[in-house]
Structures are given as C-alpha cells and as structure tokens.
XYZ file of C-alpha atoms in Angstrom:
191
model
C -11.001 -2.945 40.876
C -13.348 -0.088 41.634
C -16.882 -0.391 43.036
C -18.242 -1.034 39.532
C -15.920 -4.009 39.024
C -13.804 -2.156 36.452
C -10.039 -1.830 36.567
C -9.118 1.436 38.258
C -6.956 3.802 36.199
C -4.179 3.330 38.742
C -4.142 -0.478 38.737
C -1.822 -2.613 36.660
C -4.188 -4.666 34.530
C -2.183 -7.513 33.067
C -5.356 -9.100 31.692
C -4.857 -6.885 28.618
C -1.467 -8.464 27.983
C -2.745 -12.018 28.376
C -5.973 -11.369 26.459
C -4.379 -10.024 23.289
C -5.037 -12.799 20.765
C -1.913 -14.447 19.448
C 0.383 -12.028 21.246
C 3.492 -13.978 22.221
C 7.240 -13.626 22.224
C 8.708 -10.228 21.495
C 5.352 -8.475 21.106
C 4.104 -9.817 24.435
C 7.389 -8.782 26.077
C 7.211 -5.242 24.656
C 3.591 -4.843 25.708
C 4.262 -6.194 29.199
C 7.183 -3.790 29.683
C 5.110 -0.845 28.465
C 2.112 -1.850 30.608
C 4.267 -1.961 33.741
C 5.805 1.453 33.078
C 2.362 2.934 32.407
C 1.226 1.539 35.752
C 4.130 3.129 37.628
C 3.374 6.494 36.010
C -0.382 6.349 36.686
C 0.184 5.076 40.233
C 1.907 8.329 41.194
C -1.430 10.139 40.761
C -3.437 7.946 43.143
C -5.762 9.837 45.501
C -4.746 13.278 44.186
C -7.008 16.233 43.495
C -6.851 18.152 40.232
C -5.106 20.963 42.095
C -2.417 18.625 43.443
C -1.944 17.079 39.988
C -1.146 20.545 38.644
C 1.352 21.554 41.346
C 5.096 21.858 40.686
C 6.692 21.128 44.083
C 10.252 20.663 42.790
C 12.736 22.803 40.872
C 11.349 21.185 37.712
C 8.528 22.761 35.744
C 6.852 19.345 35.564
C 3.621 18.390 37.305
C 1.940 14.997 37.544
C -1.073 15.863 35.405
C 1.207 17.382 32.784
C 3.414 14.284 32.716
C 0.403 12.034 32.108
C -0.788 14.405 29.375
C 2.668 14.508 27.772
C 3.181 10.736 27.767
C -0.268 10.224 26.212
C 0.704 12.624 23.428
C 4.067 10.893 22.991
C 2.371 7.511 22.584
C -0.168 8.952 20.161
C 2.505 10.699 18.061
C 4.790 7.684 17.857
C 1.878 5.358 17.022
C 1.011 7.739 14.165
C 4.665 7.637 13.106
C 4.626 3.825 12.990
C 1.609 3.947 10.674
C 2.296 7.067 8.583
C 5.991 7.835 8.929
C 7.534 11.235 9.572
C 4.630 13.069 7.903
C 2.667 12.350 11.103
C 5.067 14.493 13.127
C 6.096 18.142 12.913
C 9.266 19.426 11.325
C 10.930 20.440 14.584
C 13.478 22.565 12.710
C 10.675 24.840 11.457
C 8.738 25.305 14.698
C 7.825 28.850 15.726
C 7.788 30.303 19.230
C 4.028 29.697 19.292
C 4.602 26.032 18.364
C 7.123 25.651 21.198
C 4.709 27.353 23.625
C 1.964 24.869 22.670
C 4.451 22.045 23.155
C 5.307 23.411 26.623
C 1.588 23.468 27.490
C 1.621 19.727 26.839
C 3.565 19.355 30.099
C 1.023 21.287 32.172
C -2.440 20.674 33.526
C -4.196 23.681 32.021
C -7.332 25.399 33.353
C -10.339 23.217 32.618
C -8.262 20.032 32.365
C -8.697 17.393 35.040
C -6.604 14.529 36.269
C -9.476 12.183 35.440
C -9.583 13.584 31.905
C -5.858 13.216 31.223
C -5.872 9.693 32.702
C -8.786 8.759 30.410
C -6.959 10.243 27.412
C -3.846 8.282 28.369
C -5.880 5.069 28.628
C -7.237 5.672 25.115
C -3.757 6.355 23.697
C -2.495 3.188 25.409
C -5.375 1.113 24.021
C -4.570 2.316 20.516
C -0.844 1.572 20.903
C -1.632 -1.905 22.245
C -3.918 -2.642 19.281
C -1.276 -1.371 16.876
C 1.394 -3.571 18.457
C -0.859 -6.630 18.285
C -1.791 -6.098 14.641
C 1.378 -4.700 13.124
C 2.593 -6.942 10.283
C 6.307 -6.257 10.798
C 8.097 -4.777 13.827
C 11.135 -4.268 11.606
C 9.404 -1.875 9.172
C 11.195 1.502 9.229
C 10.462 5.144 8.508
C 12.777 8.130 8.285
C 12.640 10.194 11.448
C 11.107 13.677 11.331
C 13.359 16.681 10.895
C 14.759 17.650 14.275
C 18.088 18.964 15.539
C 18.425 15.924 17.820
C 18.230 13.303 15.018
C 20.775 12.465 12.345
C 19.521 13.652 8.968
C 19.141 10.178 7.510
C 18.169 8.202 10.638
C 15.408 5.613 10.376
C 13.581 3.857 13.177
C 11.755 0.566 13.053
C 8.431 0.043 14.790
C 10.382 -2.036 17.323
C 12.760 0.879 18.008
C 9.821 3.268 18.374
C 8.155 0.979 20.914
C 11.396 0.702 22.888
C 11.621 4.513 22.832
C 8.044 4.823 24.157
C 8.849 2.338 26.940
C 12.011 4.289 27.855
C 10.234 7.645 27.796
C 7.394 6.303 29.930
C 9.876 4.861 32.431
C 11.845 8.111 32.551
C 8.715 10.129 33.235
C 7.487 7.605 35.809
C 10.706 8.347 37.692
C 10.099 12.088 37.389
C 6.546 11.545 38.619
C 7.715 9.534 41.620
C 9.971 12.398 42.739
C 7.198 14.947 42.225
C 4.715 12.834 44.197
C 7.142 12.327 47.065
C 7.725 16.085 47.118
C 3.969 16.725 47.247
C 3.018 14.559 50.205
C 5.724 11.987 50.918
C 3.937 9.165 49.070
C 6.201 6.772 47.191
C 5.585 4.272 44.422
C 7.884 1.739 46.081
C 9.717 1.404 49.343
C-alpha cells in the first residue's frame, strides 16, 4: 500500500480476485494466474525513472516501459477479440511498412510517455479484462482468428484459449522484463 492507502501499481493485489462476485472455479483460476503474471511484470519496474524504463541494456530491442505498454495493448486487443471477433484486430497480411513501424513503437517508451502513464494504462486494460472474464456468458464461445501468416486460415479460438494466450504472453514478457531489469541495475524479481 502507498501512503494514501491504495494498492501500489507494483503490488500483487489479490483482493480483486477474491472480490469478484461469483467468480469461482475456472474463472477464478484464470484470473488468479493472470493477476500473478501481471504482478511479476509490473514488479520489474519498481523504483525506476522514466529514463531507466526506456533503456535497452541487452541485445534485445525491448525496454521495460515498452513491455508494459505492449502487454496492455495485447490485453486490450484480445479482450476486443473476445467481444467482437476478428473484426476487432487488423488483417496482419495486409499491413504496410507504416503499420509495422507503429506496431514496433508499441514496444518502446516514446518521448512524452512515462512509466507512470503506461502502468496506469496497463491497470485500466487489466481492469477491463477482469470485468470481461467475470461477466462473460460462455468461456467456450469461439471466433475465427484474424488473418495473419502465423495462424491457420480456419483457426478459431475460444474466450478460454484467448485468456490462456494472454496469461502466457504476460508470463513470457515478465521473463523478458526480469532479464532487462537485472541488466539495468542487478535487481531481480526473485532470488
């Protein structure tokens, strides 16, 4: 908790999991797994300046602020997919160089962006995903995936599969973030 008695952006706040009305079983498990992975990702940014959050201290082009920004966008896009289907996402087979450049900027902390701002945006995306998970009538409802060279042409994903994908992506990027943070100043998430 911070001085105002609010949960700090870097703290794991499991009250949200327990407080979701009627959330039990599979939904509670999915939300708990996602909440923990979000915590590990956010925790890598503790006590950093905006400048540090934008640094790329490894061979990767990733930075901590950019990872937070990217994962927020991933959650937002996949939540839109759960509600609206593939029309909520771009046709990746038709993207231009400018589209790919904008997508690349989603992995960077750009001038004028702050760590506090991307953490707040991530918290809002997470809140929306959590509400969607709690209120979704059927985790088994499917939509065709958007056009992309990495998907089979007729592949469909259920809301459940999308949520598992978001958990996996968040966990993967939390691992990236841990390496970046250790490269910045030696701080570790565990150990």
